[in-house]
Amino acid sequence: MLIDVKRAARMLKQYDDYLILSHANPDGDTLGCAYALCGILQKMGKRAKCLCADEVADRMKYLAEAIEVQEFEHKTIVSVDVADRKLLGALDKVYGDEVFLAIDHHGSRTEFAEFTLVEPDSAAACELIYEIAEELDVPLNDKIAACLYTGLSTDTGCFRFSNTTPRTHQIAAKLMEYHFPYAGLNYMLFDMKSKGRISLEQDVYDSMEFYADDKIALVCLTLELMDRHSGSVDAEDFNGIAGLPRRIEGVELGVTVKQKEEKVFKISVRSSEKIDAAKLCEKFNGGGHARAAGCTLEGTLDEVKAMLLPVLMNAIDNCD
Amino acid sequence: MLIDVKRAARMLKQYDDYLILSHANPDGDTLGCAYALCGILQKMGKRAKCLCADEVADRMKYLAEAIEVQEFEHKTIVSVDVADRKLLGALDKVYGDEVFLAIDHHGSRTEFAEFTLVEPDSAAACELIYEIAEELDVPLNDKIAACLYTGLSTDTGCFRFSNTTPRTHQIAAKLMEYHFPYAGLNYMLFDMKSKGRISLEQDVYDSMEFYADDKIALVCLTLELMDRHSGSVDAEDFNGIAGLPRRIEGVELGVTVKQKEEKVFKISVRSSEKIDAAKLCEKFNGGGHARAAGCTLEGTLDEVKAMLLPVLMNAIDNCD
């Protein structure tokens, strides 16, 4: 059942002993939501704890400072920024059936909770947690503000992307009235790169292929290449590569071909406004968003490229 | 004479036939200010035009859409985001003496105008232009909003840096009520890189030197290296390199040694909060800000490094 912020706030006030679930491969928004909501509930005198199937990256460990670790038997499960119970990862089996309240901002989702608060126009689910705190009239503190700010900034590429709204900036302004090292956090979240990541990017740029008058840039992350770097980079670094080809001036289609098994490749497509990446990937039974989509292809790398390239070239031919 | 926003607005209302000057090597803030103020004055029925000593980069040419090109004899000169008349570049000789009103946000500046409006707490001078428009009660339009947003975003690294304030976000929220392609602009201003720039960065990373347990990263932009890339990158690309070394995880001091002549090198130092870059550069008769400073050294590259490195290492030894 769909509910609004007011009702969600009333419910959170009514119940107790909360277990808050983040999605697997956690990002700044799902973690920011979880720790902020947990901190807010604890400030209300309730018991609350957070759980995620996967480990929190080192550079996001500061988020946990917003809460006090509490041991208790949970009674009420809330999920944050989870669009589908499968995205709970290993926690789906244990808790996927029992989610009481889902708080989310994804436009396309499958319902799994008893009650759902979803606002697809919110840039980050953290915007909803902020609104819930306002509705509950619970003042934040510096650590909770840092959590909510992290969700806002990570889901919008630090206020860069098209999902950013006036409301996002308004909330950021309110959060910045608290004291937390936002510039240091942004440096860590957006600017800092490990030496391993730089070496990976070097390799990626060296092997980048260009087609259609440099309007298509294609990167192949083969098992061999990933193996070579696996000691010095993490999964997030490999995922981050998908954004690189499209950042090159003049490139309309940035494509990353990532080898999953000997003959299985995951394709990630990023596009300019001129091309619908989702429609393009649908031709290969994939999908996603207009500017970022994906699909899976089987065959050798050469076979996969031979399937992909004519479709990409055709999209370029028809885009002007 | 120092004046406030109210008085500056009153003056702008009173006079006419404006020439608005940007600083040389123009950035998004000085140009955003100039075109926005020009557009605002034109909306008030006044005559106004913009001038800058240097050419506007292609990716910022959209700013000029906020104004109508007018030919007339100017009577009143306003400078925007100019901390010192010398920064007017080639325009200093012609107009440096005649600036009526300077609108600026630099903390350290030398006065040159008859009246000066300066607010060092503003992240961008565009914040002041916004406030002037509010005071004048002139509604903006989409193009003017895009100019002001550009100043805000470029001077704060898209709301990332420590100069960003709640007020910056509040103004961004108001500007985003207008319609302009902020995500596309941010992509162009912050994410897009030319193939030439990428090739330059490849070279820079390949030749990067590390000292003091990787806490110092040093880049040498020799005349030879710059020459090799000069066909495919511009001055801004070379300047942008200074930010790279400090972005590497664990690096406390990022140093760029840029050759100006055979035996003259310009040193740029970026530091973490642990080290005062300005104090460090003062040892070589340089200066700047706590996190970004510079100096000039003479000698061969090896001699310059031999002067520099002991001081850098010493700063690292004393920083923990």
XYZ file of C-alpha atoms in Angstrom:
640
model
C 0.000 0.000 0.000
C 1.333 3.410 -1.000
C 1.586 6.037 1.727
C 2.878 9.612 1.966
C 5.558 11.221 4.150
C 3.057 12.236 6.855
C 1.747 8.711 7.227
C 5.232 7.184 7.145
C 6.307 9.585 9.894
C 3.238 8.680 11.988
C 4.011 4.976 11.599
C 7.640 5.383 12.564
C 6.498 7.203 15.686
C 4.037 4.464 16.542
C 6.253 1.383 16.289
C 9.608 0.421 17.823
C 12.586 -1.949 17.633
C 13.581 -1.178 14.085
C 15.795 -3.115 11.715
C 16.729 -0.912 8.746
C 17.846 -2.661 5.565
C 20.042 -1.201 2.815
C 20.419 -2.678 -0.652
C 23.378 -4.914 -1.495
C 26.494 -3.303 -3.037
C 25.579 -0.339 -0.868
C 26.020 3.214 -2.133
C 25.968 6.548 -0.318
C 22.215 6.972 -0.584
C 21.089 3.613 0.834
C 23.668 3.849 3.649
C 23.044 7.536 4.278
C 19.314 6.780 4.595
C 19.841 3.823 6.905
C 22.226 5.508 9.337
C 20.304 8.789 9.306
C 16.941 7.116 9.925
C 18.496 4.914 12.604
C 20.006 7.992 14.281
C 16.684 9.839 14.116
C 14.770 6.903 15.623
C 17.348 6.570 18.385
C 16.983 10.296 19.120
C 13.252 9.607 19.544
C 14.127 7.091 22.235
C 13.506 4.058 20.070
C 15.735 1.062 19.464
C 17.106 0.784 15.929
C 19.902 -0.925 14.021
C 21.132 -1.119 10.413
C 21.921 -4.107 8.233
C 23.315 -4.604 4.740
C 24.207 -7.808 2.875
C 27.551 -6.439 1.703
C 30.405 -4.683 3.394
C 30.529 -0.887 3.597
C 33.428 0.641 1.631
C 36.135 2.182 3.833
C 35.495 5.677 2.546
C 31.869 5.471 3.727
C 32.546 4.066 7.190
C 32.089 7.547 8.732
C 28.328 7.198 8.170
C 28.094 4.712 11.038
C 29.113 7.459 13.472
C 25.538 8.752 13.325
C 24.250 5.840 15.393
C 24.786 4.000 18.608
C 25.172 0.248 18.127
C 22.267 -1.447 19.911
C 21.613 -5.156 20.461
C 17.961 -6.191 20.577
C 15.346 -8.407 18.940
C 13.880 -6.387 16.057
C 10.130 -6.114 15.535
C 9.726 -3.690 12.623
C 11.647 -3.869 9.353
C 12.160 -0.810 7.166
C 14.010 -0.879 3.831
C 15.604 2.251 2.385
C 16.445 2.929 -1.276
C 15.543 -0.662 -2.219
C 13.582 -0.909 -5.496
C 13.135 -4.689 -5.469
C 13.480 -7.256 -2.690
C 16.085 -9.094 -4.765
C 18.324 -6.039 -4.352
C 18.572 -6.883 -0.650
C 21.082 -9.511 -1.808
C 21.717 -12.227 0.760
C 19.249 -10.542 3.138
C 16.303 -11.157 0.799
C 15.911 -14.788 1.875
C 15.905 -13.883 5.567
C 13.948 -10.616 5.609
C 12.518 -9.991 2.123
C 9.063 -11.282 3.165
C 8.834 -9.247 6.331
C 9.482 -5.650 5.262
C 6.876 -3.446 6.942
C 7.798 -0.108 5.371
C 9.794 0.565 2.193
C 11.126 4.103 1.687
C 12.377 4.627 -1.846
C 12.743 7.030 -4.776
C 12.994 4.657 -7.753
C 10.456 5.194 -10.520
C 10.384 1.586 -11.620
C 10.106 -0.819 -8.706
C 8.377 -4.018 -7.626
C 6.402 -3.744 -4.404
C 7.383 -6.069 -1.609
C 6.610 -4.193 1.608
C 3.365 -3.848 3.527
C 3.589 -0.060 3.167
C 5.608 1.888 0.627
C 6.623 5.540 0.556
C 8.018 6.266 -2.897
C 8.756 9.634 -4.520
C 10.391 9.152 -7.912
C 10.977 12.896 -8.254
C 13.367 12.858 -5.324
C 16.987 12.856 -6.439
C 17.912 10.680 -3.471
C 15.967 8.602 -0.964
C 17.755 10.728 1.659
C 15.456 13.605 0.650
C 12.562 11.523 2.001
C 14.348 10.763 5.255
C 14.947 14.502 5.643
C 11.243 15.171 5.105
C 10.292 12.477 7.591
C 12.569 14.065 10.218
C 10.939 17.439 9.542
C 7.484 15.902 9.832
C 8.461 14.196 13.094
C 9.972 17.472 14.259
C 13.149 15.677 15.363
C 16.135 18.043 15.083
C 19.080 16.493 13.285
C 22.648 16.586 14.526
C 25.980 16.994 12.705
C 26.463 13.251 12.086
C 22.935 12.684 10.812
C 23.216 15.739 8.571
C 26.444 14.270 7.135
C 24.593 11.023 6.324
C 21.757 12.802 4.521
C 24.169 15.087 2.671
C 26.112 12.017 1.532
C 22.972 10.485 0.031
C 22.111 13.708 -1.771
C 25.597 14.246 -3.132
C 26.397 10.671 -4.180
C 23.097 10.117 -6.015
C 23.450 13.390 -7.944
C 27.201 13.274 -8.735
C 27.521 16.174 -6.281
C 24.527 18.116 -7.650
C 25.669 17.700 -11.260
C 23.145 15.317 -12.796
C 19.695 15.970 -14.235
C 17.940 14.344 -11.252
C 19.031 17.309 -9.076
C 16.076 19.587 -8.296
C 15.601 22.915 -6.512
C 14.424 20.808 -3.562
C 17.762 18.935 -3.511
C 19.631 22.240 -3.182
C 17.165 23.509 -0.566
C 17.746 20.440 1.578
C 21.531 20.679 1.054
C 21.357 24.291 2.275
C 19.521 23.206 5.436
C 21.938 20.330 6.080
C 24.948 22.598 5.691
C 23.750 24.630 8.672
C 25.101 21.692 10.695
C 28.832 21.127 11.030
C 30.425 18.342 9.074
C 33.415 18.330 6.742
C 31.450 18.381 3.478
C 34.433 19.447 1.375
C 36.552 16.621 2.780
C 33.729 14.138 2.223
C 33.225 15.306 -1.357
C 36.964 15.002 -1.989
C 36.898 11.436 -0.701
C 33.702 10.510 -2.548
C 34.327 12.192 -5.893
C 37.947 13.216 -6.409
C 40.205 10.750 -4.685
C 41.542 7.851 -6.727
C 43.778 4.985 -5.670
C 47.010 4.356 -7.554
C 45.454 1.052 -8.610
C 42.438 2.854 -10.084
C 44.685 5.215 -12.019
C 46.712 2.337 -13.415
C 43.452 0.617 -14.446
C 42.239 3.778 -16.170
C 45.582 4.062 -17.985
C 45.101 0.539 -19.360
C 41.501 1.293 -20.270
C 42.389 4.458 -22.189
C 45.252 2.657 -23.952
C 42.913 -0.039 -25.218
C 39.921 2.205 -25.981
C 38.483 1.740 -29.463
C 36.801 4.495 -31.463
C 34.224 4.109 -34.211
C 31.946 6.306 -36.331
C 34.190 9.364 -36.456
C 34.992 9.032 -32.740
C 31.315 9.274 -31.806
C 31.477 5.774 -30.346
C 34.091 4.917 -27.715
C 34.313 1.292 -26.644
C 36.144 -0.257 -23.722
C 36.706 -3.985 -23.224
C 37.159 -5.140 -19.632
C 38.326 -8.662 -20.315
C 38.828 -11.240 -17.562
C 42.532 -11.014 -18.352
C 42.645 -7.228 -17.876
C 40.557 -7.353 -14.689
C 42.717 -10.164 -13.369
C 45.816 -8.084 -13.953
C 44.402 -5.267 -11.779
C 42.388 -7.269 -9.266
C 45.053 -7.013 -6.569
C 44.960 -3.218 -6.441
C 41.378 -2.176 -7.257
C 37.925 -3.131 -5.983
C 34.601 -3.918 -7.670
C 33.541 -0.285 -7.452
C 36.612 0.761 -9.441
C 35.723 -1.684 -12.214
C 32.112 -0.412 -12.184
C 33.346 3.176 -12.358
C 35.014 2.480 -15.698
C 31.609 2.417 -17.441
C 31.437 6.210 -17.096
C 34.768 6.938 -18.799
C 34.151 6.499 -22.544
C 31.173 8.901 -22.618
C 33.223 11.628 -20.926
C 35.413 12.028 -23.991
C 34.594 15.120 -26.005
C 32.499 14.304 -29.067
C 31.521 10.803 -27.917
C 27.762 10.210 -28.222
C 27.835 6.543 -27.210
C 30.180 5.257 -24.515
C 30.180 1.471 -24.384
C 31.807 -0.857 -21.867
C 32.005 -4.556 -22.659
C 32.691 -6.432 -19.446
C 33.524 -10.115 -19.585
C 31.596 -12.178 -17.010
C 32.580 -15.656 -18.231
C 34.620 -17.033 -21.118
C 31.780 -16.370 -23.576
C 29.441 -14.062 -21.652
C 29.741 -10.262 -21.778
C 27.795 -7.578 -19.935
C 27.354 -4.469 -22.060
C 26.912 -1.060 -20.490
C 25.845 1.839 -22.724
C 25.957 5.542 -21.809
C 24.529 7.999 -24.298
C 24.154 11.701 -25.022
C 20.655 13.228 -25.226
C 20.644 12.357 -28.914
C 20.363 8.609 -28.392
C 18.079 6.499 -26.202
C 20.387 3.953 -24.570
C 17.484 1.907 -23.189
C 15.865 1.467 -26.630
C 19.235 0.493 -28.039
C 19.755 -2.177 -25.377
C 16.211 -3.476 -25.804
C 17.328 -4.779 -29.201
C 19.467 -7.219 -27.233
C 16.807 -7.950 -24.604
C 18.325 -5.458 -22.202
C 17.019 -2.166 -20.835
C 17.534 0.633 -18.341
C 17.379 4.414 -18.486
C 17.496 6.743 -21.485
C 21.068 7.842 -20.733
C 22.409 4.612 -19.151
C 21.335 1.086 -20.046
C 22.709 -2.418 -20.416
C 22.325 -5.900 -21.849
C 24.110 -9.259 -21.884
C 25.570 -10.906 -24.992
C 27.064 -14.340 -25.520
C 29.930 -15.339 -27.788
C 33.619 -14.568 -28.154
C 34.639 -10.941 -27.723
C 34.917 -10.564 -31.507
C 31.492 -12.110 -32.030
C 29.948 -9.856 -29.404
C 31.501 -6.772 -30.985
C 30.266 -7.900 -34.399
C 26.721 -8.096 -33.011
C 26.946 -4.799 -31.180
C 28.765 -2.460 -33.532
C 26.295 -2.392 -36.461
C 23.499 -1.481 -34.044
C 25.610 1.235 -32.427
C 26.707 2.655 -35.784
C 23.113 2.643 -36.958
C 22.044 4.604 -33.864
C 24.744 7.185 -34.624
C 23.662 7.409 -38.279
C 20.091 8.111 -37.249
C 20.743 10.511 -34.402
C 21.397 13.802 -36.170
C 35.026 53.296 -1.081
C 33.346 50.123 0.141
C 29.601 49.848 -0.412
C 26.937 47.183 0.203
C 24.528 45.370 -2.136
C 21.734 47.905 -1.562
C 23.940 50.835 -2.500
C 25.433 49.024 -5.511
C 21.915 48.266 -6.749
C 20.885 51.913 -6.292
C 23.911 53.074 -8.272
C 23.298 50.634 -11.111
C 19.739 51.959 -11.331
C 20.944 55.553 -11.409
C 23.585 55.386 -14.169
C 23.544 54.110 -17.736
C 25.691 53.044 -20.732
C 27.612 50.308 -18.975
C 30.840 48.609 -19.957
C 31.319 45.472 -17.872
C 34.853 44.097 -17.569
C 35.843 40.497 -16.786
C 39.298 39.413 -15.691
C 41.782 38.005 -18.210
C 41.929 34.205 -18.678
C 38.207 34.347 -17.978
C 36.501 31.623 -15.926
C 32.844 30.780 -15.441
C 32.372 33.203 -12.557
C 33.760 36.374 -14.150
C 31.928 35.649 -17.422
C 28.749 34.499 -15.686
C 28.756 37.773 -13.697
C 29.399 39.933 -16.747
C 26.739 38.434 -19.000
C 24.179 38.144 -16.190
C 24.674 41.752 -15.050
C 24.616 42.938 -18.662
C 21.368 41.036 -19.269
C 19.832 42.441 -16.082
C 20.779 46.026 -17.003
C 19.392 45.551 -20.507
C 16.137 44.224 -18.990
C 16.012 47.512 -17.048
C 16.106 49.378 -20.373
C 19.734 50.416 -20.044
C 22.538 50.047 -22.552
C 25.253 47.573 -21.533
C 28.067 45.535 -23.091
C 30.751 43.087 -21.897
C 34.485 43.042 -22.526
C 37.339 40.704 -21.661
C 41.013 40.842 -22.632
C 41.110 37.167 -23.586
C 38.938 34.939 -25.677
C 36.048 33.014 -24.168
C 36.536 29.231 -24.299
C 34.174 27.458 -26.701
C 32.418 25.558 -23.918
C 31.443 28.861 -22.258
C 30.183 30.632 -25.361
C 26.551 29.900 -24.387
C 26.841 32.564 -21.681
C 26.704 35.307 -24.305
C 23.142 34.257 -25.170
C 21.965 36.152 -22.089
C 22.579 39.515 -23.741
C 21.802 41.506 -26.817
C 24.919 42.942 -28.502
C 24.679 46.733 -28.342
C 26.944 49.346 -29.931
C 27.290 52.611 -27.996
C 29.775 54.903 -26.284
C 30.113 53.657 -22.678
C 29.922 56.027 -19.745
C 30.084 53.769 -16.673
C 32.614 50.968 -16.143
C 31.903 48.023 -13.822
C 34.374 45.204 -13.158
C 33.217 41.788 -11.981
C 35.263 39.168 -10.097
C 38.445 41.236 -10.582
C 40.659 41.317 -7.448
C 43.355 43.603 -8.878
C 43.391 45.910 -11.896
C 46.372 43.996 -13.288
C 44.064 41.003 -13.656
C 42.210 42.905 -16.365
C 45.146 41.895 -18.570
C 45.449 43.968 -21.726
C 42.380 45.989 -20.684
C 44.148 47.403 -17.611
C 46.025 50.025 -19.607
C 42.877 51.239 -21.331
C 40.262 51.026 -18.570
C 42.062 50.212 -15.291
C 41.960 53.832 -14.155
C 38.314 54.402 -14.918
C 36.481 51.617 -13.100
C 33.492 53.142 -11.326
C 32.198 50.049 -9.525
C 34.037 46.818 -8.719
C 31.916 43.812 -7.706
C 34.037 41.026 -6.252
C 34.297 38.214 -3.712
C 38.058 37.883 -3.227
C 39.303 38.225 0.329
C 42.663 39.623 -0.609
C 42.439 42.371 -3.215
C 43.889 45.754 -4.105
C 41.343 48.519 -4.529
C 41.239 50.256 -7.884
C 37.622 51.314 -8.390
C 35.776 54.374 -7.134
C 33.268 52.110 -5.363
C 33.749 48.500 -4.370
C 31.233 45.862 -3.360
C 33.148 42.909 -1.956
C 31.857 39.906 0.012
C 34.648 37.423 0.664
C 32.199 34.924 2.167
C 30.466 34.520 -1.160
C 31.559 31.365 -2.951
C 31.227 33.147 -6.287
C 30.867 36.770 -7.372
C 27.710 35.571 -9.138
C 26.073 35.324 -5.697
C 26.411 39.111 -5.481
C 24.927 39.667 -8.925
C 21.992 37.504 -7.862
C 21.534 39.610 -4.746
C 21.721 42.823 -6.767
C 18.999 41.540 -9.116
C 16.845 40.691 -6.095
C 17.452 44.144 -4.616
C 16.581 45.767 -7.951
C 13.526 43.528 -8.172
C 14.397 42.613 -11.769
C 13.122 39.108 -12.554
C 15.748 36.909 -14.196
C 15.175 34.805 -17.281
C 16.424 31.348 -18.293
C 19.607 32.620 -19.948
C 20.562 34.924 -17.081
C 19.868 32.129 -14.585
C 22.211 29.871 -16.593
C 24.964 32.522 -16.335
C 24.617 32.874 -12.567
C 24.425 29.104 -12.080
C 27.626 28.727 -14.131
C 29.465 31.133 -11.834
C 28.251 29.288 -8.741
C 29.089 25.851 -10.059
C 32.492 26.625 -11.603
C 33.828 28.488 -8.558
C 32.773 25.688 -6.196
C 33.726 22.655 -8.307
C 29.993 22.045 -8.637
C 29.224 22.626 -4.933
C 32.068 20.356 -3.807
C 34.618 22.721 -2.276
C 34.793 24.274 1.173
C 33.802 27.740 -0.115
C 30.267 26.407 -0.771
C 27.801 27.759 1.807
C 24.121 27.231 2.589
C 23.557 30.504 0.707
C 25.211 29.031 -2.415
C 22.731 26.143 -2.361
C 19.810 28.473 -1.657
C 20.651 30.584 -4.686
C 21.188 27.457 -6.826
C 17.706 26.301 -5.776
C 16.182 29.628 -6.872
C 18.083 29.613 -10.186
C 16.954 26.076 -10.962
C 13.335 27.264 -10.969
C 14.254 28.686 -14.383
C 14.773 26.392 -17.359
C 18.277 25.761 -18.566
C 20.149 22.514 -19.231
C 22.132 22.463 -15.986
C 23.054 18.783 -16.286
C 24.367 19.305 -19.815
C 26.297 22.384 -18.705
C 27.813 20.531 -15.756
C 28.790 17.671 -18.037
C 30.527 20.105 -20.375
C 32.173 22.084 -17.559
C 33.259 19.249 -15.268
C 33.171 15.845 -16.930
C 34.018 16.215 -20.588
C 37.650 15.734 -21.606
C 39.229 16.009 -25.035
C 41.232 13.092 -26.399
C 44.238 15.411 -26.230
C 43.656 16.046 -22.533
C 43.407 12.331 -21.844
C 46.630 11.656 -23.699
C 48.303 14.441 -21.692
C 47.039 12.941 -18.438
C 48.340 9.530 -19.514
C 51.795 11.024 -19.976
C 51.579 12.871 -16.682
C 50.607 9.757 -14.729
C 53.338 7.740 -16.450
C 55.975 10.239 -15.362
C 54.609 10.966 -11.873
C 57.183 10.661 -9.097
C 56.363 9.610 -5.549
C 58.283 10.437 -2.382
C 57.899 10.057 1.390
C 55.940 6.807 1.329
C 53.752 8.071 -1.516
C 52.634 11.086 0.536
C 54.231 13.388 -2.027
C 53.310 13.088 -5.711
C 55.265 15.247 -8.137
C 54.579 16.000 -11.771
C 57.030 17.705 -14.145
C 55.493 19.589 -17.062
C 58.654 20.176 -19.065
C 58.722 22.356 -22.180
C 59.410 19.165 -24.116
C 56.307 17.396 -22.738
C 54.095 20.443 -23.253
C 55.424 20.880 -26.747
C 54.565 17.299 -27.555
C 50.919 17.907 -26.576
C 50.518 21.541 -27.595
C 48.745 20.675 -30.842
C 45.871 18.901 -29.120
C 45.343 20.636 -25.759
C 44.882 24.232 -24.617
C 46.327 26.304 -21.754
C 43.414 25.358 -19.511
C 44.249 21.667 -19.944
C 47.833 22.298 -18.845
C 46.580 24.324 -15.859
C 44.169 21.542 -14.931
C 47.070 19.132 -14.437
C 48.010 20.875 -11.160
C 44.985 19.250 -9.494
C 45.863 15.664 -10.431
C 48.645 14.617 -8.032
C 46.692 15.569 -4.897
C 43.730 13.470 -6.015
C 45.683 10.270 -5.518
C 44.693 8.390 -2.387
C 47.177 8.951 0.435
C 48.892 11.945 -1.161
C 49.228 14.872 1.267
C 51.253 17.109 -1.052
C 50.579 17.259 -4.775
C 53.265 19.224 -6.586
C 53.415 20.348 -10.202
C 56.679 21.709 -11.574
C 55.940 23.596 -14.764
C 58.810 24.770 -16.927
C 58.430 28.394 -18.065
C 61.884 28.866 -19.607
C 65.016 26.750 -19.936
C 65.942 27.384 -16.285
C 62.753 28.815 -14.778
C 60.081 26.635 -13.162
C 56.710 27.553 -11.704
C 55.831 25.350 -8.758
C 52.217 24.666 -7.805
C 51.509 22.979 -4.468
C 48.184 21.457 -3.378
C 47.936 20.134 0.148
C 45.674 18.217 2.519
C 44.393 19.927 5.692
C 47.522 18.688 7.452
C 49.905 21.015 5.616
C 49.778 24.758 4.902
C 50.755 25.084 1.240
C 51.073 28.886 1.462
C 53.559 28.713 4.342
C 55.532 26.089 2.473
C 55.741 28.262 -0.664
C 56.671 31.324 1.382
C 60.009 29.602 2.007
C 60.654 30.147 -1.698
C 59.211 33.683 -1.774
C 55.881 32.407 -3.054
C 52.439 32.345 -1.463
C 48.746 31.706 -1.965
C 46.051 29.845 -0.055
C 46.383 27.215 2.680
C 45.360 24.381 0.328
C 46.784 25.742 -2.961
C 49.880 27.901 -3.333
C 52.816 28.480 -5.633
C 56.310 29.850 -6.147
C 58.942 30.203 -8.856
C 62.367 28.551 -8.786
C 65.377 28.929 -11.057
C 67.887 26.299 -12.119
C 67.866 23.040 -14.037
C 65.001 20.659 -13.322
C 67.286 18.536 -11.149
C 68.490 21.582 -9.228
C 64.942 22.779 -8.697
C 63.859 19.375 -7.418
C 66.892 19.298 -5.122
C 65.809 22.627 -3.611
C 62.191 21.645 -3.337
C 62.187 18.065 -2.128
C 63.906 18.508 1.276
C 61.381 21.212 2.182
C 58.464 19.037 1.040
C 59.786 15.992 2.917
C 60.286 18.102 6.013
C 56.679 19.302 5.824
C 55.508 15.685 5.631
C 57.714 14.681 8.592
C 56.208 17.431 10.711
C 52.582 17.032 9.723
C 51.405 14.081 11.812
